[in-house]
CSV table of C-alpha atoms and ligand atoms in Angstrom, one decimal:
chain,number,residue,atom,x,y,z
H,1,MET,CA,40.6,48.3,-25.1
H,2,LYS,CA,41.3,44.6,-25.4
H,3,THR,CA,40.8,42.3,-22.3
H,4,GLY,CA,41.2,38.6,-21.7
H,5,ARG,CA,37.8,37.2,-22.5
H,6,ASN,CA,36.6,38.9,-25.6
H,7,LEU,CA,32.9,38.8,-26.5
H,8,ALA,CA,32.7,41.3,-29.4
H,9,ILE,CA,29.5,43.2,-30.0
H,10,THR,CA,28.3,42.6,-33.6
H,11,ASP,CA,24.9,44.3,-33.6
H,12,VAL,CA,22.9,46.9,-31.6
H,13,ARG,CA,19.2,46.9,-32.4
H,14,VAL,CA,16.8,49.7,-31.2
H,15,ILE,CA,13.1,48.9,-31.2
H,16,VAL,CA,10.3,51.3,-30.4
H,17,SER,CA,7.0,49.5,-29.8
H,18,SER,CA,3.7,50.1,-28.1
H,19,PRO,CA,2.4,46.9,-26.5
H,20,GLY,CA,-0.1,48.8,-24.3
H,21,ARG,CA,2.2,51.8,-24.1
H,22,ASN,CA,5.4,53.0,-25.7
H,23,PHE,CA,8.7,51.3,-24.8
H,24,VAL,CA,12.2,51.8,-26.3
H,25,THR,CA,14.2,48.5,-26.1
H,26,VAL,CA,17.8,47.9,-27.0
H,27,LYS,CA,19.1,44.5,-28.0
H,28,ILE,CA,22.9,44.0,-28.1
H,29,VAL,CA,24.1,40.9,-29.9
H,30,THR,CA,27.6,39.4,-29.6
H,31,GLU,CA,29.7,37.3,-31.9
H,32,SER,CA,28.9,34.2,-29.8
H,33,GLY,CA,25.2,34.6,-30.4
H,34,ILE,CA,24.6,35.6,-26.7
H,35,TYR,CA,22.5,38.8,-26.6
H,36,GLY,CA,21.3,41.1,-23.9
H,37,VAL,CA,18.3,43.5,-23.6
H,38,GLY,CA,17.9,46.9,-22.0
H,39,ASP,CA,15.1,49.5,-21.4
H,40,ALA,CA,15.7,53.1,-22.6
H,41,THR,CA,12.1,54.4,-22.3
H,42,VAL,CA,11.7,58.1,-21.6
H,43,ASN,CA,8.0,58.7,-21.3
H,44,GLY,CA,6.7,61.2,-23.9
H,45,ARG,CA,10.2,61.6,-25.5
H,46,GLU,CA,10.7,58.0,-26.9
H,47,MET,CA,11.9,59.0,-30.4
H,48,ALA,CA,14.6,61.2,-29.0
H,49,VAL,CA,16.2,58.3,-27.1
H,50,ALA,CA,15.7,55.9,-30.1
H,51,THR,CA,17.5,58.3,-32.5
H,52,TYR,CA,20.3,59.0,-30.0
H,53,LEU,CA,20.9,55.3,-29.6
H,54,GLN,CA,20.7,54.5,-33.3
H,55,GLU,CA,22.7,57.5,-34.6
H,56,HIS,CA,25.2,58.2,-31.8
H,57,VAL,CA,25.6,55.2,-29.5
H,58,ALA,CA,25.2,52.0,-31.7
H,59,PRO,CA,28.2,52.8,-34.0
H,60,CYS,CA,30.5,53.3,-31.0
H,61,LEU,CA,29.6,49.8,-29.6
H,62,ILE,CA,30.3,47.6,-32.6
H,63,GLY,CA,33.4,45.5,-32.1
H,64,ARG,CA,33.8,46.4,-28.4
H,65,ASN,CA,34.1,43.7,-25.8
H,66,ALA,CA,30.6,43.2,-24.1
H,67,HIS,CA,32.4,42.2,-20.9
H,68,ASP,CA,33.8,45.7,-20.5
H,69,ILE,CA,30.7,47.1,-18.8
H,70,GLU,CA,32.5,49.8,-16.7
H,71,ASP,CA,34.7,51.0,-19.6
H,72,ILE,CA,31.7,51.2,-21.9
H,73,TRP,CA,29.7,53.1,-19.2
H,74,GLN,CA,32.5,55.6,-18.8
H,75,TYR,CA,32.9,55.9,-22.6
H,76,LEU,CA,29.3,56.8,-23.0
H,77,TYR,CA,29.2,59.1,-20.0
H,78,LYS,CA,32.5,61.0,-20.0
H,79,GLY,CA,33.1,60.4,-23.7
H,80,VAL,CA,30.0,62.3,-24.9
H,81,TYR,CA,31.4,65.6,-23.5
H,82,TRP,CA,27.8,66.7,-22.5
H,83,ARG,CA,27.5,64.0,-19.8
H,84,ARG,CA,24.3,63.5,-17.7
H,85,GLY,CA,20.8,64.5,-19.0
H,86,PRO,CA,17.8,62.2,-19.3
H,87,ILE,CA,18.3,61.2,-22.9
H,88,ASN,CA,22.0,60.3,-22.7
H,89,MET,CA,21.6,58.6,-19.3
H,90,ALA,CA,18.6,56.4,-20.5
H,91,CYS,CA,20.8,55.3,-23.4
H,92,VAL,CA,23.7,54.6,-21.1
H,93,GLY,CA,21.2,52.8,-18.8
H,94,ALA,CA,19.8,50.6,-21.6
H,95,VAL,CA,23.2,49.6,-22.9
H,96,ASP,CA,24.4,48.9,-19.3
H,97,MET,CA,21.4,46.6,-18.6
H,98,ALA,CA,22.0,44.7,-21.8
H,99,LEU,CA,25.7,44.2,-21.0
H,100,TRP,CA,24.9,42.9,-17.5
H,101,ASP,CA,22.4,40.5,-19.1
H,102,ILE,CA,25.1,39.3,-21.5
H,103,LYS,CA,27.6,38.9,-18.7
H,104,GLY,CA,25.1,36.9,-16.7
H,105,LYS,CA,24.3,34.6,-19.6
H,106,ALA,CA,28.0,34.1,-20.4
H,107,ALA,CA,28.7,33.2,-16.8
H,108,ASP,CA,25.4,31.2,-16.5
H,109,LEU,CA,24.4,33.2,-13.4
H,110,PRO,CA,21.5,35.5,-12.6
H,111,VAL,CA,22.7,39.1,-12.4
H,112,TYR,CA,22.1,39.4,-8.6
H,113,GLU,CA,24.8,36.7,-8.2
H,114,LEU,CA,27.2,38.9,-10.1
H,115,LEU,CA,26.4,41.9,-7.9
H,116,GLY,CA,27.3,40.0,-4.8
H,117,GLY,CA,24.4,37.6,-4.2
H,118,LYS,CA,21.1,37.8,-2.3
H,119,SER,CA,20.7,40.0,0.8
H,120,ARG,CA,17.1,38.8,1.2
H,121,ARG,CA,14.6,36.2,0.0
H,122,ALA,CA,12.5,38.5,-2.3
H,123,VAL,CA,11.9,42.1,-3.1
H,124,THR,CA,9.2,43.9,-1.1
H,125,THR,CA,6.9,46.2,-3.1
H,126,TYR,CA,4.3,48.8,-2.6
H,127,ALA,CA,1.1,48.9,-4.7
H,128,HIS,CA,-1.1,51.8,-5.7
H,129,ALA,CA,-4.6,52.6,-4.5
H,130,THR,CA,-6.4,55.5,-6.2
H,131,GLY,CA,-9.9,56.6,-6.4
H,132,ASN,CA,-12.4,59.4,-7.1
H,133,ASP,CA,-13.0,59.8,-3.4
H,134,VAL,CA,-11.6,58.5,-0.1
H,135,THR,CA,-13.9,55.5,0.1
H,136,GLU,CA,-13.0,54.3,-3.5
H,137,THR,CA,-9.3,54.7,-2.7
H,138,LEU,CA,-9.6,52.8,0.6
H,139,ASP,CA,-11.7,50.0,-1.0
H,140,GLN,CA,-9.0,49.5,-3.5
H,141,ALA,CA,-6.4,49.5,-0.7
H,142,ALA,CA,-8.4,46.9,1.1
H,143,ARG,CA,-8.4,44.7,-2.0
H,144,LEU,CA,-4.6,45.0,-2.3
H,145,ILE,CA,-4.1,44.2,1.3
H,146,SER,CA,-6.2,41.1,0.9
H,147,GLU,CA,-3.9,40.1,-2.0
H,148,GLY,CA,-0.9,40.3,0.4
H,149,PHE,CA,0.5,43.8,-0.2
H,150,GLN,CA,1.6,45.3,3.1
H,151,THR,CA,2.5,48.7,1.8
H,152,ILE,CA,0.1,50.9,-0.2
H,153,ARG,CA,0.4,54.3,-1.9
H,154,LEU,CA,-2.8,56.3,-1.4
H,155,GLN,CA,-3.9,58.9,-3.9
H,156,SER,CA,-7.5,60.4,-4.0
H,157,ALA,CA,-9.1,63.0,-6.2
H,158,VAL,CA,-9.0,66.4,-4.7
H,159,PRO,CA,-12.7,67.5,-4.3
H,160,GLY,CA,-13.6,70.3,-6.7
H,161,MET,CA,-10.7,69.6,-9.0
H,162,GLU,CA,-10.9,67.5,-12.1
H,163,GLY,CA,-7.9,65.3,-12.8
H,164,SER,CA,-5.9,64.9,-9.6
H,165,TYR,CA,-2.5,63.2,-10.0
H,166,GLY,CA,-2.8,59.4,-10.1
H,167,VAL,CA,-6.6,59.5,-10.5
H,168,MET,CA,-7.6,58.3,-14.0
H,169,GLY,CA,-11.4,58.8,-14.2
H,170,ASP,CA,-12.6,56.5,-17.1
H,171,LYS,CA,-9.1,55.9,-18.4
H,172,LYS,CA,-7.3,52.8,-17.4
H,173,ASP,CA,-3.9,54.5,-17.2
H,174,TYR,CA,-2.0,57.6,-18.2
H,175,PHE,CA,-1.0,56.2,-21.6
H,176,GLU,CA,-4.7,55.9,-22.5
H,177,MET,CA,-5.3,59.4,-21.3
H,178,GLN,CA,-2.2,60.7,-23.1
H,179,SER,CA,-2.9,58.8,-26.4
H,180,SER,CA,-6.5,60.1,-26.7
H,181,ARG,CA,-5.2,63.6,-27.5
H,182,PRO,CA,-2.8,65.1,-30.0
H,183,LEU,CA,-1.2,67.4,-27.4
H,184,PRO,CA,-0.6,67.1,-23.7
H,185,PRO,CA,-3.8,66.8,-21.6
H,186,GLU,CA,-4.2,69.7,-19.1
H,187,GLN,CA,-5.1,69.2,-15.5
H,188,PRO,CA,-5.9,72.0,-12.9
H,189,TRP,CA,-4.1,72.3,-9.6
H,190,SER,CA,-5.0,74.1,-6.4
H,191,THR,CA,-2.7,73.7,-3.4
H,192,ARG,CA,-5.3,75.1,-1.1
H,193,LYS,CA,-7.9,72.5,-2.1
H,194,TYR,CA,-5.3,69.7,-1.9
H,195,MET,CA,-4.0,70.7,1.5
H,196,ASN,CA,-7.6,70.9,2.8
H,197,SER,CA,-8.4,67.4,1.7
H,198,VAL,CA,-5.3,65.2,1.9
H,199,GLU,CA,-5.3,64.7,5.7
H,200,ASP,CA,-8.7,63.1,5.7
H,201,LEU,CA,-7.5,60.3,3.3
H,202,PHE,CA,-4.8,59.3,5.8
H,203,ARG,CA,-7.1,59.8,8.9
H,204,GLN,CA,-9.6,57.4,7.4
H,205,ALA,CA,-7.0,55.0,6.2
H,206,ARG,CA,-5.5,54.6,9.7
H,207,ALA,CA,-8.9,54.3,11.2
H,208,ARG,CA,-9.8,51.5,8.8
H,209,PHE,CA,-6.6,49.6,8.5
H,210,GLY,CA,-4.9,50.1,11.9
H,211,PRO,CA,-1.2,50.8,12.6
H,212,ASP,CA,0.5,47.8,10.8
H,213,VAL,CA,-0.1,48.6,7.2
H,214,GLN,CA,2.5,50.9,5.7
H,215,LEU,CA,1.2,53.9,3.9
H,216,LEU,CA,2.7,56.4,1.5
H,217,HIS,CA,1.8,59.3,-0.8
H,218,ASP,CA,3.1,61.0,-3.9
H,219,VAL,CA,2.8,64.8,-4.0
H,220,HIS,CA,4.3,64.8,-7.5
H,221,SER,CA,6.4,67.9,-6.9
H,222,ARG,CA,3.6,70.4,-6.6
H,223,LEU,CA,4.4,72.2,-3.3
H,224,THR,CA,6.9,74.8,-2.3
H,225,PRO,CA,9.3,73.8,0.5
H,226,ILE,CA,7.4,75.5,3.3
H,227,GLU,CA,4.1,74.0,2.1
H,228,ALA,CA,5.7,70.6,2.0
H,229,ALA,CA,7.0,71.2,5.5
H,230,ARG,CA,3.5,71.9,6.6
H,231,LEU,CA,2.2,68.8,4.9
H,232,GLY,CA,4.8,66.6,6.4
H,233,LYS,CA,3.9,67.9,9.9
H,234,MET,CA,0.2,67.4,9.1
H,235,LEU,CA,0.7,63.8,8.2
H,236,GLU,CA,3.0,62.9,11.1
H,237,PRO,CA,0.2,61.3,13.2
H,238,TYR,CA,-0.5,58.8,10.3
H,239,ASP,CA,3.1,57.5,10.3
H,240,LEU,CA,3.9,57.3,6.6
H,241,LEU,CA,6.6,55.1,5.2
H,242,PHE,CA,7.5,58.1,3.1
H,243,LEU,CA,6.1,61.3,1.5
H,244,GLU,CA,7.3,61.3,-2.2
H,245,ASP,CA,8.3,64.2,-4.3
H,246,ALA,CA,6.9,66.8,-1.9
H,247,VAL,CA,8.9,69.5,-3.7
H,248,ALA,CA,10.7,69.6,-7.1
H,249,ALA,CA,14.4,69.7,-6.2
H,250,GLU,CA,16.5,70.9,-9.0
H,251,ASN,CA,17.7,73.0,-6.0
H,252,GLN,CA,18.5,70.2,-3.6
H,253,GLU,CA,18.8,72.7,-0.7
H,254,SER,CA,15.0,73.0,-0.8
H,255,TYR,CA,14.8,69.8,1.2
H,256,ARG,CA,16.7,71.3,4.1
H,257,ILE,CA,13.6,73.4,4.8
H,258,VAL,CA,11.2,70.4,4.7
H,259,ARG,CA,13.6,68.3,6.8
H,260,ASP,CA,14.0,71.0,9.5
H,261,HIS,CA,10.2,71.0,10.1
H,262,THR,CA,9.0,67.4,10.0
H,263,THR,CA,9.8,63.8,11.0
H,264,THR,CA,7.7,62.4,8.1
H,265,PRO,CA,10.3,60.4,6.0
H,266,LEU,CA,11.0,61.9,2.6
H,267,ALA,CA,11.6,60.3,-0.8
H,268,ILE,CA,12.6,61.7,-4.2
H,269,GLY,CA,14.5,60.9,-7.3
H,270,GLU,CA,12.4,59.4,-10.1
H,271,VAL,CA,13.4,62.2,-12.5
H,272,TYR,CA,17.1,62.2,-11.5
H,273,ASN,CA,19.7,60.8,-13.9
H,274,THR,CA,22.9,60.6,-12.0
H,275,ILE,CA,24.4,60.5,-8.5
H,276,TRP,CA,25.1,64.2,-8.9
H,277,ASP,CA,21.4,65.1,-8.9
H,278,CYS,CA,21.0,63.6,-5.5
H,279,LYS,CA,24.4,64.0,-3.9
H,280,ASP,CA,23.5,66.9,-1.6
H,281,LEU,CA,20.2,65.4,-0.6
H,282,ILE,CA,21.9,62.1,0.4
H,283,GLN,CA,25.1,63.4,2.1
H,284,ASN,CA,23.1,66.0,4.1
H,285,GLN,CA,20.6,63.3,5.1
H,286,TRP,CA,17.7,65.5,3.9
H,287,ILE,CA,15.9,62.4,2.5
H,288,ASP,CA,15.3,58.8,3.6
H,289,TYR,CA,14.7,57.1,0.3
H,290,ILE,CA,16.2,57.7,-3.2
H,291,ARG,CA,13.9,56.7,-6.0
H,292,THR,CA,16.1,56.8,-9.1
H,293,ALA,CA,15.3,54.1,-11.7
H,294,ALA,CA,17.8,51.9,-13.4
H,295,THR,CA,16.6,53.0,-16.8
H,296,HIS,CA,16.9,56.7,-16.1
H,297,ALA,CA,20.0,56.8,-14.0
H,298,GLY,CA,22.6,54.9,-16.0
H,299,GLY,CA,21.5,51.3,-15.6
H,300,ILE,CA,22.6,48.7,-13.0
H,301,THR,CA,26.0,50.4,-12.8
H,302,GLY,CA,24.5,53.8,-12.2
H,303,LEU,CA,21.9,52.6,-9.6
H,304,ARG,CA,24.5,50.5,-7.8
H,305,ARG,CA,26.8,53.5,-7.4
H,306,ILE,CA,23.9,55.6,-6.0
H,307,ALA,CA,22.9,52.7,-3.6
H,308,ASP,CA,26.4,52.3,-2.3
H,309,PHE,CA,26.8,56.1,-1.7
H,310,ALA,CA,23.4,56.3,-0.1
H,311,ALA,CA,24.1,53.5,2.3
H,312,ILE,CA,26.8,55.6,4.1
H,313,TYR,CA,24.1,58.1,5.0
H,314,HIS,CA,21.3,55.7,6.1
H,315,VAL,CA,19.4,56.4,2.8
H,316,ARG,CA,17.6,53.4,1.3
H,317,ILE,CA,16.7,52.8,-2.3
H,318,ALA,CA,13.1,52.7,-3.5
H,319,PRO,CA,13.3,52.6,-7.3
H,320,HIS,CA,10.6,54.1,-9.5
H,321,GLY,CA,8.3,51.4,-10.9
H,322,ALA,CA,5.7,53.3,-13.0
H,323,PRO,CA,4.1,51.6,-16.0
H,324,ASP,CA,6.4,53.6,-18.3
H,325,LEU,CA,9.3,51.4,-17.3
H,326,SER,CA,9.4,48.2,-19.2
H,327,PRO,CA,9.7,44.7,-17.7
H,328,ILE,CA,13.4,44.8,-18.5
H,329,CYS,CA,13.8,47.7,-16.1
H,330,TYR,CA,11.7,45.8,-13.5
H,331,ALA,CA,14.0,42.8,-13.9
H,332,ALA,CA,17.1,44.9,-13.5
H,333,GLN,CA,15.7,46.6,-10.4
H,334,SER,CA,14.6,43.3,-8.9
H,335,HIS,CA,18.2,42.0,-9.2
H,336,ILE,CA,19.5,45.1,-7.5
H,337,GLY,CA,16.7,44.9,-4.9
H,338,LEU,CA,17.7,41.4,-4.1
H,339,TRP,CA,21.3,42.4,-3.6
H,340,ALA,CA,21.4,45.9,-2.2
H,341,PRO,CA,22.1,45.9,1.5
H,342,ASN,CA,20.2,49.2,1.8
H,343,PHE,CA,17.2,48.2,-0.3
H,344,GLY,CA,14.0,49.8,1.0
H,345,ILE,CA,11.1,49.0,-1.2
H,346,GLN,CA,10.1,48.7,-4.9
H,347,GLU,CA,7.2,50.5,-6.5
H,348,PHE,CA,4.9,47.9,-8.2
H,349,VAL,CA,2.0,48.6,-10.6
H,350,GLY,CA,1.9,45.1,-12.2
H,351,PHE,CA,4.1,43.6,-14.9
H,352,GLY,CA,2.2,45.3,-17.7
H,353,SER,CA,-0.6,44.6,-20.1
H,354,ALA,CA,-1.5,41.4,-21.9
H,355,GLN,CA,0.1,42.8,-25.1
H,356,SER,CA,3.3,43.6,-23.1
H,357,ALA,CA,3.4,40.0,-21.9
H,358,GLU,CA,3.5,38.9,-25.6
H,359,VAL,CA,6.5,41.1,-26.2
H,360,PHE,CA,8.5,40.8,-22.9
H,361,ARG,CA,8.8,37.2,-21.4
H,362,HIS,CA,10.3,37.1,-17.9
H,363,ASP,CA,10.6,34.9,-14.9
H,364,LEU,CA,9.6,37.4,-12.3
H,365,ARG,CA,6.6,36.6,-10.2
H,366,ILE,CA,4.7,38.5,-7.5
H,367,GLU,CA,3.6,36.7,-4.4
H,368,ASN,CA,2.2,38.3,-1.2
H,369,GLY,CA,3.4,41.7,-2.3
H,370,MET,CA,7.0,40.5,-3.0
H,371,ILE,CA,8.8,40.1,-6.3
H,372,HIS,CA,10.5,36.7,-6.7
H,373,VAL,CA,13.4,36.6,-9.1
H,374,GLY,CA,13.8,33.4,-11.1
H,375,GLU,CA,17.0,31.5,-11.6
H,376,SER,CA,17.5,32.3,-15.3
H,377,ALA,CA,21.0,33.4,-16.3
H,378,GLY,CA,21.3,37.2,-16.9
H,379,LEU,CA,18.3,39.4,-16.2
H,380,GLY,CA,15.7,36.7,-16.9
H,381,VAL,CA,13.7,38.7,-19.4
H,382,ASP,CA,13.5,38.2,-23.2
H,383,PHE,CA,12.2,40.5,-25.9
H,384,ASP,CA,10.2,39.1,-28.9
H,385,GLU,CA,10.9,41.4,-31.9
H,386,GLU,CA,8.2,39.8,-34.0
H,387,ALA,CA,5.6,40.3,-31.4
H,388,ALA,CA,6.8,43.9,-30.9
H,389,ALA,CA,6.4,44.6,-34.6
H,390,ARG,CA,2.6,44.0,-34.1
H,391,TYR,CA,2.5,47.1,-31.8
H,392,PRO,CA,3.8,50.2,-33.6
H,393,TYR,CA,4.8,53.4,-31.7
H,394,LYS,CA,2.0,55.9,-31.0
H,395,ARG,CA,3.0,59.5,-30.2
H,396,SER,CA,1.8,60.5,-26.7
H,397,TYR,CA,2.5,63.2,-24.1
H,398,LEU,CA,2.3,63.3,-20.4
H,399,PRO,CA,-0.3,65.8,-19.0
H,400,VAL,CA,0.6,69.3,-17.9
H,401,SER,CA,-0.8,71.1,-14.9
H,402,ARG,CA,-2.1,74.7,-14.6
H,403,LEU,CA,-3.2,76.7,-11.6
H,404,GLU,CA,-6.9,77.8,-11.7
H,405,ASP,CA,-5.8,81.1,-13.2
H,406,GLY,CA,-4.0,79.4,-16.0
H,407,THR,CA,-0.4,79.6,-14.7
H,408,LEU,CA,1.6,76.5,-15.8
H,409,TRP,CA,2.6,74.4,-12.7
H,410,SER,CA,4.5,71.2,-12.1
H,411,TRP,CA,2.5,68.2,-13.1
Z,1,KDG,O1,6.2,59.3,-16.5
Z,1,KDG,C1,5.7,59.8,-15.4
Z,1,KDG,C2,5.3,58.7,-14.4
Z,1,KDG,O2,6.3,57.8,-14.4
Z,1,KDG,C3,5.1,59.3,-13.0
Z,1,KDG,O3,4.0,60.2,-13.0
Z,1,KDG,C4,4.8,58.2,-12.0
Z,1,KDG,O4,5.2,59.6,-10.2
Z,1,KDG,C5,5.1,58.5,-10.6
Z,1,KDG,C6,5.3,57.4,-9.7
Z,1,KDG,O5,5.7,57.6,-8.6
Z,1,KDG,O6,5.1,56.2,-10.1
Z,2,MG,MG1,6.2,59.6,-8.2
């Protein structure tokens, strides 16, 4: 398809690097020399995305007009026949981010201006406090509050269980835990032990921090709907901003059960890849926050579509912001967060390691728990290929979870 302002794509580079952890980055170059960058990282399956991009996507992009973001999105979505899926959608997402970056640079405007302009001054975030016991978790929360964060996710080790979700022991993050083994690390899970300990974390948190701090918690998909309903009721007195991933919801109807029993707000979506994965959850108003990431749900175009649909049903966006999303995804989500009228909150775990700062240069800054987006044209993040070459890919897997009798469970 030829349109008025042609900006032909001349090169698509796919780079897998490991500056602190693995990232898959796409760099799309145009005839004018303007280029854009996108994040295609799928944690634990990086080479699948890289090969898909290299072998199947890149050849289709050469010669196309980089301005045709929507047509290229549809081409890579409908045009693959298979549609959806994490691998395809991360590739669509990375290409889409890179094209928005190019359009912004060509227009000499930050991406949020292209989306419709600012709806707020800056992007409110929540930080993580984790610990081997309640006191350690709350001490960390106190530090974050003193740094200016007003919303904190609390995770604490479950007594009697080694390796609770979010608690790292002597490892600095999951990538370090993952990389220290040739195969996925295994962690035990006991719903009874968890249910018997989690309320105390929030009881002590409210007693220590009072009513104004916003608190939340990630269950990481380990409960059945009726267990999640019980947990939601149990935590009602502690007034959570939301309870995240209480139940895995390939079957979206599961959330009807949770919703029917509790007024604790519910959030889900970090493993979803399209609007179709969360359509029923949103239109039935079974959730309050949708957590799809720009990288995993088709880029800025995909996330914008979800945000607009969710707005009709009073659902706000709270994009995933784990360390396995590169600073390019953070930048894309910060532009969306600045624009989206129904933005809720952005998960924030820092902008990455010192090595990552050598590779990804960006103009985002965090102040008082809010991300401020700079005035650079495009996404405001650049990728240094020479620096990336110093950090080669290292195979690593996310952990798996087993019940105490050995049954494989959701991690
Ligand atoms: O790759 C898996 C992580 O991104 C995930 O465990 C993080 O649940 C997560 C969160 O809410 O940040
Ligand atoms: Mg989560």
